[in-house]
Amino acid sequence: EIVLTQSPATLSLSPGERATLSCRASQSVSSYLAWYQQKPGQAPRLLIYDASNRATGIPARFSGSGSGTDFTLTISSLEPEDFAVYYCQQRSNWIFTFGPGTKVDIK
Amino acid sequence: EVQLVQSGAEVKKPGESLKISCKGSGYSFPNYWIGWVRQMPGKGLEWMGIIYPGDSDTRYSPSFQGQVTISADKSISTAYLQWSSLKASDTAIYYCARAGLGGPGAFDYWGQGILVTVSS
């Protein structure tokens, strides 16, 4: 089973700053790498699928990149509503796994 | 509009059985995989399993195989997650989600979540 590791665990930034979140896989994954945002009391929301494709309605300030074992979610300029927990997720051989999450909080 | 509507919160005792549901609408329910995700209090997301309602093909996470049963009734556009004997450690929020993008490798629509509380 592929294990996903996310870093940092917490990212403290101010509105307007750039956020760079990392997701590393224990072995190479296919292109099935997704990113989700979750706010307290809400269901997760899909941001990025296939490593770099934005889901419907997701603002352009969110971008995904990477391949193999190293993936990155970048938020180019943080808006107040972007402070949340972010999870990466992969699918390999019909086993899905989530990373432990990165919390982006207000500095 | 695609929607996944889950059944209401549950409070159960250890050893009891439970079946929770997830009804899809606004799309062709049989043709999209539906996954189940657990979130224990204050913790992250854990994938439990996934089902293709069209033919009931089901895959489980090794961590949940044998612990839960996933099923679906395509005639009423509903997927289910069930336990035969609940434990206190099953206390969590359970989400259903449609795997509609990327192969499918990503969950594009989510239910609102069901809080299951297991306590004596």
Coordinates of C-alpha atoms in Angstrom, one line a residue:
Chain A
E1 CA 0.0 0.0 0.0
I2 CA 1.3 3.4 -1.0
V3 CA 1.8 5.8 2.0
L4 CA 1.5 9.5 1.5
T5 CA 3.5 12.0 3.6
Q6 CA 2.6 15.7 3.7
S7 CA 4.7 18.5 4.8
P8 CA 4.7 20.7 6.7
A9 CA 2.1 19.6 9.1
T10 CA 1.2 23.2 9.8
L11 CA 1.9 26.3 7.6
S12 CA 1.4 29.7 9.3
L13 CA 1.0 32.4 6.7
S14 CA -0.6 35.8 6.2
P15 CA -3.3 36.6 3.6
G16 CA -1.6 37.5 0.3
E17 CA 1.3 35.2 0.9
R18 CA 2.2 32.2 -1.3
A19 CA 1.6 28.7 0.2
T20 CA 3.5 25.7 -1.0
L21 CA 2.3 22.3 0.3
S22 CA 4.2 19.1 -0.4
C23 CA 2.9 15.5 -0.8
R24 CA 5.4 12.6 -1.1
A25 CA 4.5 9.0 -2.0
S26 CA 6.3 6.0 -0.7
Q27 CA 6.5 4.7 -4.2
S28 CA 5.7 6.1 -7.6
V29 CA 2.0 6.8 -8.2
S30 CA 0.2 7.1 -11.5
S31 CA -1.3 10.4 -12.4
Y32 CA -4.1 9.7 -9.9
L33 CA -3.1 12.3 -7.4
A34 CA -5.7 14.7 -6.0
W35 CA -5.8 17.5 -3.5
Y36 CA -8.7 18.4 -1.3
Q37 CA -9.5 21.3 1.0
Q38 CA -11.5 20.8 4.2
K39 CA -12.8 23.5 6.6
P40 CA -14.2 22.8 10.1
G41 CA -17.6 21.2 10.0
Q42 CA -17.6 20.7 6.2
A43 CA -17.0 17.9 3.8
P44 CA -13.8 17.9 1.8
R45 CA -13.8 19.8 -1.5
L46 CA -11.9 18.6 -4.5
L47 CA -9.3 21.1 -5.7
I48 CA -7.0 19.3 -8.1
Y49 CA -7.1 16.0 -9.8
D50 CA -4.6 14.1 -12.0
A51 CA -1.9 16.1 -10.2
S52 CA -2.4 19.3 -12.1
N53 CA -6.0 19.7 -13.3
R54 CA -8.2 22.1 -11.4
A55 CA -11.7 20.9 -10.6
T56 CA -14.8 22.8 -11.7
G57 CA -15.1 26.2 -10.0
I58 CA -11.7 26.1 -8.3
P59 CA -10.0 29.5 -8.5
A60 CA -6.8 29.9 -10.6
R61 CA -4.7 30.7 -7.5
F62 CA -4.7 27.0 -6.8
S63 CA -2.3 24.9 -8.9
G64 CA -0.9 21.4 -8.7
S65 CA 2.3 20.0 -10.0
G66 CA 4.5 17.0 -9.8
S67 CA 4.9 13.4 -10.9
G68 CA 6.3 10.1 -9.6
T69 CA 6.6 10.5 -5.9
D70 CA 6.7 14.2 -5.3
F71 CA 3.7 16.5 -5.7
T72 CA 3.0 20.1 -4.8
L73 CA -0.1 22.2 -4.2
T74 CA 0.5 25.9 -4.6
I75 CA -1.8 28.7 -3.5
S76 CA -0.4 31.8 -5.2
S77 CA -1.9 34.4 -2.9
L78 CA -3.8 33.3 0.1
E79 CA -7.3 34.6 0.5
P80 CA -9.0 34.6 4.0
E81 CA -11.2 31.7 2.9
D82 CA -8.2 29.5 2.1
F83 CA -7.2 28.9 5.7
A84 CA -8.1 25.2 6.1
V85 CA -6.7 21.7 6.1
Y86 CA -5.4 20.3 2.8
Y87 CA -5.2 16.6 2.0
C88 CA -3.5 14.8 -0.9
Q89 CA -4.9 11.5 -2.1
Q90 CA -3.8 8.8 -4.6
R91 CA -5.3 5.8 -6.3
S92 CA -3.1 2.9 -7.2
N93 CA -4.3 -0.6 -8.1
W94 CA -7.8 0.4 -6.9
I95 CA -6.4 1.3 -3.4
F96 CA -7.0 4.9 -2.4
T97 CA -5.0 6.5 0.3
F98 CA -5.0 10.0 1.8
G99 CA -2.1 11.9 3.3
P100 CA -2.3 13.1 6.9
G101 CA -3.0 16.7 5.9
T102 CA -1.4 20.1 6.1
K103 CA -3.1 22.8 8.1
V104 CA -2.8 26.3 6.7
D105 CA -3.5 28.8 9.5
I106 CA -3.3 32.5 9.9
K107 CA 0.0 33.9 11.1
Chain B
E1 CA -27.1 19.4 -10.0
V2 CA -25.2 16.5 -8.6
Q3 CA -26.0 15.7 -5.0
L4 CA -25.2 13.0 -2.5
V5 CA -27.5 13.1 0.5
Q6 CA -26.7 10.9 3.4
S7 CA -28.9 9.6 6.1
G8 CA -29.0 11.2 9.6
A9 CA -26.8 11.0 12.6
E10 CA -26.8 7.7 14.6
V11 CA -26.2 6.9 18.2
K12 CA -25.6 3.2 18.9
K13 CA -24.3 0.9 21.6
P14 CA -21.3 -1.4 21.1
G15 CA -22.3 -4.7 19.5
E16 CA -25.3 -3.2 17.6
S17 CA -25.6 -3.3 13.9
L18 CA -25.9 -0.3 11.6
K19 CA -26.5 0.5 8.0
I20 CA -26.1 4.1 6.7
S21 CA -27.1 5.3 3.3
C22 CA -26.0 7.7 0.6
K23 CA -28.5 8.7 -2.1
G24 CA -27.3 10.2 -5.4
S25 CA -29.2 12.5 -7.7
G26 CA -28.5 14.7 -10.7
Y27 CA -26.4 12.2 -12.6
S28 CA -26.4 8.6 -13.8
F29 CA -25.9 6.8 -10.5
P30 CA -25.0 3.3 -11.9
N31 CA -22.1 4.7 -13.9
Y32 CA -20.0 6.3 -11.2
W33 CA -18.0 4.7 -8.4
I34 CA -19.1 5.7 -4.9
G35 CA -16.5 5.6 -2.1
W36 CA -16.8 5.8 1.7
V37 CA -14.4 7.8 3.8
R38 CA -14.0 7.8 7.6
Q39 CA -13.0 10.8 9.7
M40 CA -12.4 10.1 13.3
P41 CA -12.8 13.0 15.7
G42 CA -10.1 15.5 15.1
K43 CA -8.3 13.3 12.7
G44 CA -7.7 13.0 9.0
L45 CA -9.4 11.2 6.1
E46 CA -9.3 7.4 5.7
W47 CA -10.5 5.6 2.6
M48 CA -12.7 2.6 3.5
G49 CA -13.8 1.2 0.2
I50 CA -15.6 1.9 -3.1
I51 CA -18.4 0.4 -5.1
Y52 CA -19.5 0.6 -8.7
P53 CA -23.4 0.6 -8.5
G54 CA -23.8 -0.6 -12.1
D55 CA -22.5 -4.1 -11.3
S56 CA -21.8 -3.9 -7.5
D57 CA -18.0 -4.4 -8.1
T58 CA -16.6 -3.5 -4.7
R59 CA -13.0 -2.9 -3.5
Y60 CA -12.0 -2.4 0.2
S61 CA -9.1 -0.9 2.0
P62 CA -7.1 -3.6 3.7
S63 CA -7.7 -1.7 6.9
F64 CA -11.5 -2.1 6.6
Q65 CA -11.8 -5.4 4.8
G66 CA -14.0 -7.7 6.9
Q67 CA -15.0 -4.8 9.2
V68 CA -17.7 -3.3 7.1
T69 CA -19.8 -4.1 4.1
I70 CA -20.4 -1.8 1.2
S71 CA -23.4 -2.3 -1.1
A72 CA -25.6 -0.4 -3.5
D73 CA -29.1 -0.5 -4.9
K74 CA -28.9 1.1 -8.4
S75 CA -32.7 1.0 -8.7
I76 CA -33.0 3.7 -6.0
S77 CA -29.6 5.4 -6.6
T78 CA -28.4 4.5 -3.1
A79 CA -25.2 3.2 -1.6
Y80 CA -24.8 1.7 1.8
L81 CA -22.2 1.2 4.5
Q82 CA -23.0 -1.3 7.2
W83 CA -21.5 -2.8 10.3
S84 CA -22.7 -6.1 12.0
S85 CA -21.2 -5.3 15.4
L86 CA -20.2 -1.8 16.2
K87 CA -17.3 -0.8 18.5
A88 CA -16.6 2.4 20.3
S89 CA -13.7 3.0 17.9
D90 CA -16.2 3.2 15.0
T91 CA -17.3 6.6 16.4
A92 CA -16.6 9.0 13.5
I93 CA -18.0 11.0 10.6
Y94 CA -18.6 8.9 7.5
Y95 CA -18.7 10.5 4.1
C96 CA -19.7 9.1 0.8
A97 CA -18.2 10.6 -2.3
R98 CA -18.5 10.1 -6.0
A99 CA -15.3 9.1 -7.8
G100 CA -16.0 11.0 -11.0
L101 CA -12.7 12.4 -12.2
G102 CA -9.3 11.2 -13.2
G103 CA -9.7 7.6 -14.1
P104 CA -11.6 7.7 -11.7
G105 CA -9.0 8.7 -9.1
A106 CA -10.6 11.6 -7.4
F107 CA -13.8 12.3 -5.5
D108 CA -15.5 15.2 -7.0
Y109 CA -18.8 15.3 -5.1
W110 CA -19.2 14.5 -1.4
G111 CA -22.2 13.8 0.9
Q112 CA -22.7 16.0 3.9
G113 CA -21.3 13.3 6.3
I114 CA -23.0 11.2 8.9
L115 CA -21.8 11.3 12.5
V116 CA -21.9 7.8 14.0
T117 CA -21.5 7.7 17.8
V118 CA -21.0 4.4 19.5
S119 CA -21.2 4.5 23.2
S120 CA -22.5 2.4 26.1

